[in-house]
PDB file of C-alpha atoms in Angstrom:
ATOM      1  CA  MET X   1    -145.690-232.278 -43.735  1.00 84.00           C
ATOM      2  CA  LEU X   2    -145.986-229.665 -46.455  1.00 89.00           C
ATOM      3  CA  LYS X   3    -143.003-231.201 -48.208  1.00 88.00           C
ATOM      4  CA  GLN X   4    -144.983-234.417 -48.635  1.00 90.00           C
ATOM      5  CA  LEU X   5    -147.702-232.673 -50.641  1.00 93.00           C
ATOM      6  CA  SER X   6    -147.690-232.817 -54.417  1.00 94.00           C
ATOM      7  CA  HIS X   7    -146.065-230.004 -56.374  1.00 95.00           C
ATOM      8  CA  ARG X   8    -149.472-229.017 -57.776  1.00 96.00           C
ATOM      9  CA  ILE X   9    -150.990-228.660 -54.303  1.00 95.00           C
ATOM     10  CA  LYS X  10    -148.008-226.644 -53.072  1.00 95.00           C
ATOM     11  CA  MET X  11    -148.278-224.327 -56.088  1.00 96.00           C
ATOM     12  CA  ASN X  12    -152.017-223.873 -55.574  1.00 97.00           C
ATOM     13  CA  MET X  13    -151.411-223.216 -51.881  1.00 96.00           C
ATOM     14  CA  THR X  14    -148.936-220.468 -52.746  1.00 97.00           C
ATOM     15  CA  LEU X  15    -151.356-218.937 -55.244  1.00 97.00           C
ATOM     16  CA  SER X  16    -154.129-219.047 -52.631  1.00 97.00           C
ATOM     17  CA  ILE X  17    -152.002-217.258 -50.061  1.00 98.00           C
ATOM     18  CA  LYS X  18    -151.105-214.567 -52.578  1.00 97.00           C
ATOM     19  CA  LYS X  19    -154.724-214.171 -53.687  1.00 97.00           C
ATOM     20  CA  VAL X  20    -156.141-213.832 -50.174  1.00 98.00           C
ATOM     21  CA  PHE X  21    -153.387-211.453 -49.065  1.00 98.00           C
ATOM     22  CA  GLU X  22    -153.890-209.295 -52.145  1.00 97.00           C
ATOM     23  CA  GLN X  23    -157.668-209.221 -51.599  1.00 97.00           C
ATOM     24  CA  TYR X  24    -157.287-208.397 -47.922  1.00 98.00           C
ATOM     25  CA  MET X  25    -154.804-205.583 -48.539  1.00 98.00           C
ATOM     26  CA  ALA X  26    -157.037-204.138 -51.260  1.00 96.00           C
ATOM     27  CA  SER X  27    -159.973-204.223 -48.838  1.00 97.00           C
ATOM     28  CA  ILE X  28    -158.030-201.953 -46.465  1.00 97.00           C
ATOM     29  CA  GLY X  29    -156.623-199.764 -49.244  1.00 94.00           C
ATOM     30  CA  TRP X  30    -153.105-201.001 -48.556  1.00 96.00           C
ATOM     31  CA  ASP X  31    -153.163-198.970 -45.345  1.00 94.00           C
ATOM     32  CA  GLU X  32    -150.613-200.718 -43.142  1.00 91.00           C
ATOM     33  CA  LYS X  33    -152.092-199.052 -40.048  1.00 94.00           C
ATOM     34  CA  GLN X  34    -155.361-200.896 -40.679  1.00 96.00           C
ATOM     35  CA  TYR X  35    -153.679-204.287 -41.116  1.00 96.00           C
ATOM     36  CA  ASP X  36    -155.139-206.707 -38.589  1.00 97.00           C
ATOM     37  CA  VAL X  37    -153.663-210.194 -38.545  1.00 95.00           C
ATOM     38  CA  VAL X  38    -156.822-211.579 -36.917  1.00 96.00           C
ATOM     39  CA  LYS X  39    -159.016-210.211 -39.714  1.00 97.00           C
ATOM     40  CA  PHE X  40    -156.577-211.456 -42.332  1.00 97.00           C
ATOM     41  CA  MET X  41    -156.617-214.936 -40.800  1.00 95.00           C
ATOM     42  CA  GLU X  42    -160.429-214.895 -40.700  1.00 96.00           C
ATOM     43  CA  GLN X  43    -160.423-214.140 -44.422  1.00 97.00           C
ATOM     44  CA  TRP X  44    -157.817-216.855 -44.953  1.00 96.00           C
ATOM     45  CA  ARG X  45    -159.855-219.451 -43.045  1.00 94.00           C
ATOM     46  CA  HIS X  46    -162.994-218.571 -44.995  1.00 96.00           C
ATOM     47  CA  TYR X  47    -161.111-218.971 -48.262  1.00 97.00           C
ATOM     48  CA  LEU X  48    -159.435-222.167 -47.124  1.00 94.00           C
ATOM     49  CA  TYR X  49    -162.648-223.932 -46.128  1.00 93.00           C
ATOM     50  CA  ASN X  50    -164.970-222.515 -48.783  1.00 96.00           C
ATOM     51  CA  GLU X  51    -162.959-221.841 -51.920  1.00 96.00           C
ATOM     52  CA  ALA X  52    -159.577-223.604 -51.890  1.00 96.00           C
ATOM     53  CA  THR X  53    -160.019-226.718 -54.023  1.00 95.00           C
ATOM     54  CA  TRP X  54    -156.531-227.916 -53.081  1.00 95.00           C
ATOM     55  CA  PHE X  55    -157.532-227.954 -49.395  1.00 95.00           C
ATOM     56  CA  ALA X  56    -160.645-229.988 -50.182  1.00 93.00           C
ATOM     57  CA  GLU X  57    -158.385-232.586 -51.812  1.00 94.00           C
ATOM     58  CA  LEU X  58    -156.427-233.191 -48.599  1.00 95.00           C
ATOM     59  CA  ASP X  59    -157.386-236.112 -46.421  1.00 93.00           C
ATOM     60  CA  ASP X  60    -159.047-235.424 -43.073  1.00 94.00           C
ATOM     61  CA  GLN X  61    -156.018-236.643 -41.128  1.00 94.00           C
ATOM     62  CA  THR X  62    -153.838-233.968 -42.742  1.00 93.00           C
ATOM     63  CA  LYS X  63    -156.475-231.272 -42.254  1.00 93.00           C
ATOM     64  CA  MET X  64    -156.753-232.075 -38.554  1.00 93.00           C
ATOM     65  CA  ASN X  65    -153.012-232.314 -37.928  1.00 94.00           C
ATOM     66  CA  PRO X  66    -151.710-229.348 -35.856  1.00 94.00           C
ATOM     67  CA  GLN X  67    -148.264-229.772 -37.436  1.00 95.00           C
ATOM     68  CA  PHE X  68    -149.787-229.209 -40.877  1.00 94.00           C
ATOM     69  CA  HIS X  69    -151.403-225.955 -39.715  1.00 93.00           C
ATOM     70  CA  GLU X  70    -148.202-224.802 -38.016  1.00 95.00           C
ATOM     71  CA  GLN X  71    -146.240-225.382 -41.212  1.00 96.00           C
ATOM     72  CA  LEU X  72    -148.967-223.717 -43.236  1.00 95.00           C
ATOM     73  CA  ALA X  73    -148.775-220.649 -40.961  1.00 95.00           C
ATOM     74  CA  VAL X  74    -145.009-220.517 -41.497  1.00 96.00           C
ATOM     75  CA  ARG X  75    -145.568-220.779 -45.263  1.00 97.00           C
ATOM     76  CA  ILE X  76    -148.156-217.971 -45.157  1.00 97.00           C
ATOM     77  CA  ASN X  77    -145.642-215.730 -43.374  1.00 96.00           C
ATOM     78  CA  GLU X  78    -142.912-216.614 -45.894  1.00 97.00           C
ATOM     79  CA  ILE X  79    -145.148-215.818 -48.867  1.00 97.00           C
ATOM     80  CA  ILE X  80    -146.340-212.534 -47.359  1.00 97.00           C
ATOM     81  CA  ASP X  81    -142.745-211.577 -46.611  1.00 97.00           C
ATOM     82  CA  GLN X  82    -141.777-212.291 -50.221  1.00 97.00           C
ATOM     83  CA  LEU X  83    -144.748-210.314 -51.531  1.00 97.00           C
ATOM     84  CA  VAL X  84    -144.131-207.182 -49.470  1.00 96.00           C
ATOM     85  CA  ASN X  85    -140.432-207.238 -50.285  1.00 97.00           C
ATOM     86  CA  GLU X  86    -140.787-207.668 -54.049  1.00 97.00           C
ATOM     87  CA  PRO X  87    -140.042-204.231 -55.503  1.00 97.00           C
ATOM     88  CA  PRO X  88    -142.321-202.636 -58.086  1.00 97.00           C
ATOM     89  CA  THR X  89    -141.245-203.094 -61.688  1.00 97.00           C
ATOM     90  CA  ASP X  90    -139.905-200.207 -63.739  1.00 97.00           C
ATOM     91  CA  GLU X  91    -143.072-200.455 -65.844  1.00 97.00           C
ATOM     92  CA  GLN X  92    -145.265-200.123 -62.764  1.00 97.00           C
ATOM     93  CA  ILE X  93    -143.326-197.111 -61.525  1.00 96.00           C
ATOM     94  CA  ALA X  94    -143.619-195.447 -64.933  1.00 96.00           C
ATOM     95  CA  GLU X  95    -147.358-196.203 -65.091  1.00 96.00           C
ATOM     96  CA  ILE X  96    -147.984-194.792 -61.620  1.00 95.00           C
ATOM     97  CA  ASN X  97    -146.025-191.670 -62.521  1.00 94.00           C
ATOM     98  CA  ARG X  98    -148.014-191.278 -65.749  1.00 95.00           C
ATOM     99  CA  LEU X  99    -151.350-191.769 -63.996  1.00 95.00           C
ATOM    100  CA  THR X 100    -150.600-189.437 -61.081  1.00 95.00           C
ATOM    101  CA  GLU X 101    -149.432-186.771 -63.527  1.00 94.00           C
ATOM    102  CA  ARG X 102    -152.622-187.081 -65.615  1.00 93.00           C
ATOM    103  CA  LEU X 103    -154.757-186.951 -62.484  1.00 93.00           C
ATOM    104  CA  GLY X 104    -152.800-184.089 -60.912  1.00 92.00           C
ATOM    105  CA  ILE X 105    -152.046-186.142 -57.820  1.00 91.00           C
ATOM    106  CA  ASP X 106    -148.943-185.620 -55.739  1.00 87.00           C
ATOM    107  CA  ASP X 107    -146.590-188.510 -55.348  1.00 75.00           C
ATOM    108  CA  PHE X 108    -147.637-191.135 -52.863  1.00 76.00           C
ATOM    109  CA  PRO X 109    -145.724-194.048 -51.373  1.00 85.00           C
ATOM    110  CA  TYR X 110    -145.979-197.630 -52.546  1.00 91.00           C
ATOM    111  CA  GLY X 111    -143.547-200.213 -51.415  1.00 93.00           C
ATOM    112  CA  CYS X 112    -143.976-203.419 -53.355  1.00 97.00           C
ATOM    113  CA  LYS X 113    -145.103-204.892 -56.636  1.00 97.00           C
ATOM    114  CA  LEU X 114    -148.546-205.923 -55.338  1.00 97.00           C
ATOM    115  CA  GLU X 115    -149.190-202.520 -53.812  1.00 97.00           C
ATOM    116  CA  ALA X 116    -148.142-200.833 -57.051  1.00 97.00           C
ATOM    117  CA  LYS X 117    -150.582-203.099 -58.931  1.00 97.00           C
ATOM    118  CA  TYR X 118    -153.360-202.064 -56.549  1.00 97.00           C
ATOM    119  CA  HIS X 119    -152.632-198.349 -57.033  1.00 95.00           C
ATOM    120  CA  ILE X 120    -152.405-198.677 -60.816  1.00 96.00           C
ATOM    121  CA  GLU X 121    -155.831-200.312 -60.937  1.00 96.00           C
ATOM    122  CA  ARG X 122    -157.248-197.705 -58.548  1.00 95.00           C
ATOM    123  CA  LEU X 123    -155.761-194.787 -60.465  1.00 95.00           C
ATOM    124  CA  GLN X 124    -156.948-196.179 -63.797  1.00 96.00           C
ATOM    125  CA  GLN X 125    -160.493-196.344 -62.391  1.00 96.00           C
ATOM    126  CA  GLU X 126    -160.161-192.794 -61.110  1.00 93.00           C
ATOM    127  CA  LEU X 127    -159.021-191.631 -64.558  1.00 92.00           C
ATOM    128  CA  LYS X 128    -161.985-193.360 -66.211  1.00 92.00           C
ATOM    129  CA  LYS X 129    -164.377-191.616 -63.819  1.00 89.00           C
ATOM    130  CA  LYS X 130    -162.723-188.276 -64.500  1.00 85.00           C
ATOM    131  CA  LYS X 131    -163.143-188.755 -68.254  1.00 82.00           C
ATOM    132  CA  SER X 132    -166.852-189.598 -67.912  1.00 77.00           C
TER     133      SER X 132
END
């Protein structure tokens, strides 16, 4: 069913999955112990029905089709798997090292590109506060 969707809708779907996952993980501070699939799916459903313009464009028959939602769930898992397995860039690693050194923070673990992005933004905010 997903294969029948337009390229634009499939791209927007992928971007939506990434956006919601990134927002959810930021909301729990990228603490894997706090990850709750039920809470993530609640956030996903809220986004899907209230913010995803691509979903609003689908016909009601597609939206109600269990096969569509099964395939969408598989796609969500694939995207999340890709996201958590995408290594941080060399630039991100260097930036985290620079920021932790300036802040006097010991090394801390980060496993993927999105998590590194989260920590860079967090550490930059921390540095701004420290300078104020």
